[in-house]
């Protein structure tokens, strides 16, 4: 599936124990790991049937000291990182890392929306098309969720930046509204206000597995924790919200 401007194109886990995290996710989701990146950087690519899905690396001490938490971070494809950084700053977002080149790969910047949810702007080399697996493909990212302090304001930010559009709005009762969003023709994720126990706004990602019950068992067997679920969601899919052994939240989704 070709990835265009404003669409999620890559995902990275920054964690406190890269080796243990790699073993955990490979066991739970079925990925394989390979070493990648420049010399001196312990960076792994996680693949499904040979197709790269995401990356993994140790959270640098330079980021841990200021209080950065281990987390998954989504990359959004853009045509011009430098121009987009200006738009983020003008819209009251934060720039955590100015535009930087990755030789032979592309250019990126680490930014945050005005409520503090971190994401990456990524501009690939023109001669290397950005391709993402279909959301229903095993091991791929099937859904994305933003937990915000004010989802309406957050949506306005991303709409202005990338042209995202609204899908259906789902009444979640006491939890408020769950707003679907589209980066193309179909919904690819949702936004909602975070609950009080969540310390900061953040993006969360759902990885596709074949069977939610067996995948949930693998999470527990390999040292993870189940936060909520499995639960059936509108459309018939099943989801479970989890913590990995390093305390990073992630989610799984399955068609049954």
Coordinates of C-alpha atoms in Angstrom, one line a residue:
X1 CA 0.0 0.0 0.0
X2 CA 1.6 3.3 -1.1
X3 CA 1.9 5.9 1.6
X4 CA 1.4 9.5 0.8
X5 CA 1.6 12.9 2.5
X6 CA -0.1 12.9 5.9
X7 CA -0.2 9.1 6.3
X8 CA 1.5 7.0 8.9
X9 CA 4.5 5.3 7.3
X10 CA 6.7 3.9 10.1
X11 CA 6.7 3.1 13.8
X12 CA 9.5 3.0 16.4
X13 CA 9.8 1.7 19.9
X14 CA 12.3 3.5 22.1
X15 CA 12.7 1.4 25.2
X16 CA 15.0 0.7 28.2
X17 CA 16.0 -2.8 27.2
X18 CA 16.1 -3.2 23.4
X19 CA 17.1 -6.9 23.4
X20 CA 14.4 -8.0 25.8
X21 CA 11.8 -5.9 23.9
X22 CA 12.8 -7.4 20.6
X23 CA 12.4 -10.9 22.0
X24 CA 9.0 -10.1 23.5
X25 CA 7.4 -8.6 20.4
X26 CA 8.8 -11.3 18.1
X27 CA 7.3 -13.9 20.4
X28 CA 3.9 -12.2 20.7
X29 CA 3.3 -10.9 17.2
X30 CA 5.5 -13.2 15.1
X31 CA 8.0 -10.6 13.8
X32 CA 11.6 -11.4 13.1
X33 CA 14.4 -8.9 14.0
X34 CA 17.4 -7.8 12.0
X35 CA 20.2 -5.3 12.9
X36 CA 20.0 -2.1 10.9
X37 CA 21.2 1.5 11.1
X38 CA 24.7 3.1 11.1
X39 CA 27.6 1.6 13.1
X40 CA 27.4 2.3 16.8
X41 CA 23.6 2.5 16.9
X42 CA 21.9 -0.6 18.2
X43 CA 18.9 -0.3 16.0
X44 CA 16.7 -3.2 14.9
X45 CA 14.1 -3.5 12.2
X46 CA 11.2 -5.8 13.0
X47 CA 9.8 -7.6 9.9
X48 CA 6.8 -9.8 9.0
X49 CA 7.5 -12.3 6.2
X50 CA 10.5 -10.2 5.2
X51 CA 8.6 -6.9 5.0
X52 CA 9.8 -4.2 7.5
X53 CA 7.0 -3.1 9.9
X54 CA 8.8 -1.0 12.5
X55 CA 12.0 -0.2 14.3
X56 CA 13.3 -0.6 17.8
X57 CA 16.2 1.0 19.7
X58 CA 17.3 1.8 23.3
X59 CA 16.0 5.1 24.7
X60 CA 19.1 7.3 24.8
X61 CA 20.3 8.6 28.2
X62 CA 20.1 12.1 26.8
X63 CA 16.3 11.7 26.5
X64 CA 15.8 9.7 29.7
X65 CA 17.3 12.4 31.9
X66 CA 14.7 15.1 30.9
X67 CA 12.0 12.6 31.7
X68 CA 11.1 10.9 28.3
X69 CA 9.2 7.7 28.8
X70 CA 9.8 4.5 26.8
X71 CA 7.1 4.5 24.1
X72 CA 6.0 3.7 20.6
X73 CA 6.3 6.7 18.2
X74 CA 4.5 7.0 14.9
X75 CA 6.1 8.5 11.8
X76 CA 3.9 10.6 9.4
X77 CA 5.0 10.9 5.8
X78 CA 5.5 14.5 4.5
X79 CA 6.8 16.0 1.3
X80 CA 9.0 18.6 3.0
X81 CA 10.1 18.1 6.6
X82 CA 11.5 21.6 7.0
X83 CA 8.4 23.3 5.8
X84 CA 6.2 21.1 8.0
X85 CA 8.3 22.0 11.1
X86 CA 7.5 25.6 10.5
X87 CA 3.8 24.8 10.4
X88 CA 4.0 22.7 13.6
X89 CA 5.7 25.6 15.4
X90 CA 3.2 28.1 14.0
X91 CA 0.3 25.9 15.3
X92 CA 1.8 25.9 18.8
X93 CA 3.3 22.5 18.6
X94 CA 6.8 21.6 19.9
X95 CA 10.0 20.7 18.1
X96 CA 12.0 18.1 20.0
X97 CA 14.5 17.5 17.3
X98 CA 15.1 19.8 14.3
X99 CA 15.2 18.3 10.8
X100 CA 18.0 15.8 10.5
X101 CA 19.2 13.7 7.6
X102 CA 19.5 9.9 7.7
X103 CA 22.0 9.1 5.0
X104 CA 20.5 6.9 2.3
X105 CA 17.1 6.9 3.9
X106 CA 15.5 10.4 4.3
X107 CA 15.0 13.3 6.6
X108 CA 13.1 13.5 9.9
X109 CA 12.1 15.7 12.8
X110 CA 10.7 14.8 16.2
X111 CA 7.7 17.0 17.1
X112 CA 4.7 17.1 19.4
X113 CA 1.2 18.5 19.0
X114 CA 0.1 21.4 21.2
X115 CA -1.1 19.0 23.9
X116 CA 2.3 17.1 24.0
X117 CA 1.7 13.9 22.0
X118 CA 4.9 13.1 20.2
X119 CA 5.2 12.0 16.6
X120 CA 7.8 12.1 13.8
X121 CA 7.7 13.9 10.5
X122 CA 9.4 11.8 7.9
X123 CA 10.5 12.7 4.3
X124 CA 11.8 9.7 2.4
X125 CA 14.1 9.8 -0.5
X126 CA 12.2 10.4 -3.7
X127 CA 13.7 7.3 -5.4
X128 CA 12.6 5.0 -2.5
X129 CA 8.8 4.8 -2.5
X130 CA 7.1 4.7 1.0
X131 CA 5.1 1.5 1.2
X132 CA 3.1 0.3 4.2
X133 CA 1.5 -3.2 4.6
X134 CA -2.3 -3.3 4.5
X135 CA -3.9 -2.9 7.9
X136 CA -5.3 -6.4 7.9
X137 CA -1.9 -8.0 7.1
X138 CA -0.5 -10.0 10.0
X139 CA 2.0 -8.1 12.0
X140 CA 1.1 -4.7 10.5
X141 CA -0.4 -1.7 12.3
X142 CA -4.1 -2.1 12.0
X143 CA -5.3 1.0 14.0
X144 CA -4.0 4.1 15.7
X145 CA -5.3 6.0 18.7
X146 CA -4.6 9.4 20.1
X147 CA -5.4 10.0 23.8
X148 CA -5.6 13.8 24.1
X149 CA -6.6 16.3 26.8
X150 CA -9.0 17.9 24.2
X151 CA -9.6 15.7 21.2
X152 CA -11.5 18.4 19.3
X153 CA -8.5 20.8 19.5
X154 CA -6.1 17.9 18.7
X155 CA -8.1 17.0 15.6
X156 CA -8.1 20.6 14.4
X157 CA -4.2 20.6 14.7
X158 CA -3.8 17.5 12.6
X159 CA -6.5 18.5 10.1
X160 CA -4.7 21.8 9.6
X161 CA -1.3 20.1 9.3
X162 CA -2.1 17.1 7.1
X163 CA -5.7 17.5 5.9
X164 CA -7.1 14.6 7.9
X165 CA -10.8 14.2 7.9
X166 CA -13.4 13.0 10.3
X167 CA -15.2 9.6 10.2
X168 CA -17.9 8.5 12.5
X169 CA -18.2 9.8 16.1
X170 CA -19.0 7.0 18.6
X171 CA -20.7 7.7 21.9
X172 CA -18.6 6.0 24.6
X173 CA -20.9 6.9 27.5
X174 CA -19.0 8.2 30.5
X175 CA -15.8 8.0 28.5
X176 CA -17.1 10.6 26.0
X177 CA -16.8 10.7 22.3
X178 CA -14.5 8.4 20.2
X179 CA -13.9 10.2 16.9
X180 CA -12.7 8.2 13.9
X181 CA -10.2 10.0 11.6
X182 CA -9.2 9.3 8.0
X183 CA -5.8 10.0 6.3
X184 CA -7.3 8.8 3.0
X185 CA -10.6 7.3 2.0
X186 CA -11.1 5.1 5.0
X187 CA -10.8 5.5 8.8
X188 CA -7.4 4.6 10.1
X189 CA -7.7 5.5 13.8
X190 CA -9.5 7.3 16.5
X191 CA -9.2 10.2 19.0
X192 CA -10.6 10.5 22.4
X193 CA -9.9 12.3 25.7
X194 CA -7.5 10.5 28.0
X195 CA -8.6 9.3 31.4
X196 CA -7.1 10.8 34.5
X197 CA -4.7 7.9 35.2
X198 CA -2.9 8.6 31.9
X199 CA -0.1 11.1 32.8
X200 CA 0.3 12.7 29.4
X201 CA -1.4 12.7 25.9
X202 CA 0.1 10.1 23.6
X203 CA -0.3 8.0 20.5
X204 CA -1.0 4.2 20.8
X205 CA -0.8 1.6 18.0
X206 CA -2.7 -1.7 17.4
X207 CA -0.7 -4.5 15.8
X208 CA -2.6 -7.1 13.8
X209 CA -2.6 -10.8 15.0
X210 CA -4.5 -13.8 13.8
X211 CA -6.3 -14.7 17.0
X212 CA -6.8 -12.4 20.0
X213 CA -7.2 -15.1 22.6
X214 CA -3.9 -16.9 21.8
X215 CA -2.1 -13.6 21.3
X216 CA -3.3 -12.4 24.7
X217 CA -2.0 -15.6 26.2
X218 CA 1.4 -15.0 24.6
X219 CA 1.6 -11.5 26.1
X220 CA 1.2 -12.9 29.6
X221 CA 3.5 -15.9 29.0
X222 CA 6.3 -13.6 27.9
X223 CA 6.1 -11.1 30.8
X224 CA 3.6 -8.6 29.6
X225 CA 0.5 -7.3 31.4
X226 CA -3.1 -7.1 30.2
X227 CA -4.6 -3.6 30.8
X228 CA -8.0 -4.2 29.3
X229 CA -9.7 -6.8 27.2
X230 CA -10.0 -8.8 25.0
X231 CA -13.1 -6.8 23.9
X232 CA -15.1 -6.9 20.7
X233 CA -15.4 -3.6 18.9
X234 CA -17.9 -2.3 16.3
X235 CA -17.3 -4.1 13.0
X236 CA -16.6 -7.5 14.7
X237 CA -12.8 -7.2 15.4
X238 CA -11.3 -7.9 18.8
X239 CA -8.8 -5.8 20.7
X240 CA -6.7 -6.0 23.8
X241 CA -4.7 -3.2 25.5
X242 CA -1.4 -4.3 27.0
X243 CA 1.9 -3.3 28.7
X244 CA 5.1 -4.9 27.5
X245 CA 7.7 -5.9 30.2
X246 CA 9.3 -2.5 30.1
X247 CA 6.0 -0.8 30.8
X248 CA 5.2 0.5 27.3
X249 CA 1.6 0.5 26.3
X250 CA 0.7 -1.3 23.0
X251 CA -2.4 -2.9 21.6
X252 CA -3.4 -5.9 19.5
X253 CA -6.2 -6.3 17.1
X254 CA -7.6 -9.4 15.4
X255 CA -10.5 -10.2 13.0
X256 CA -11.8 -12.8 15.4

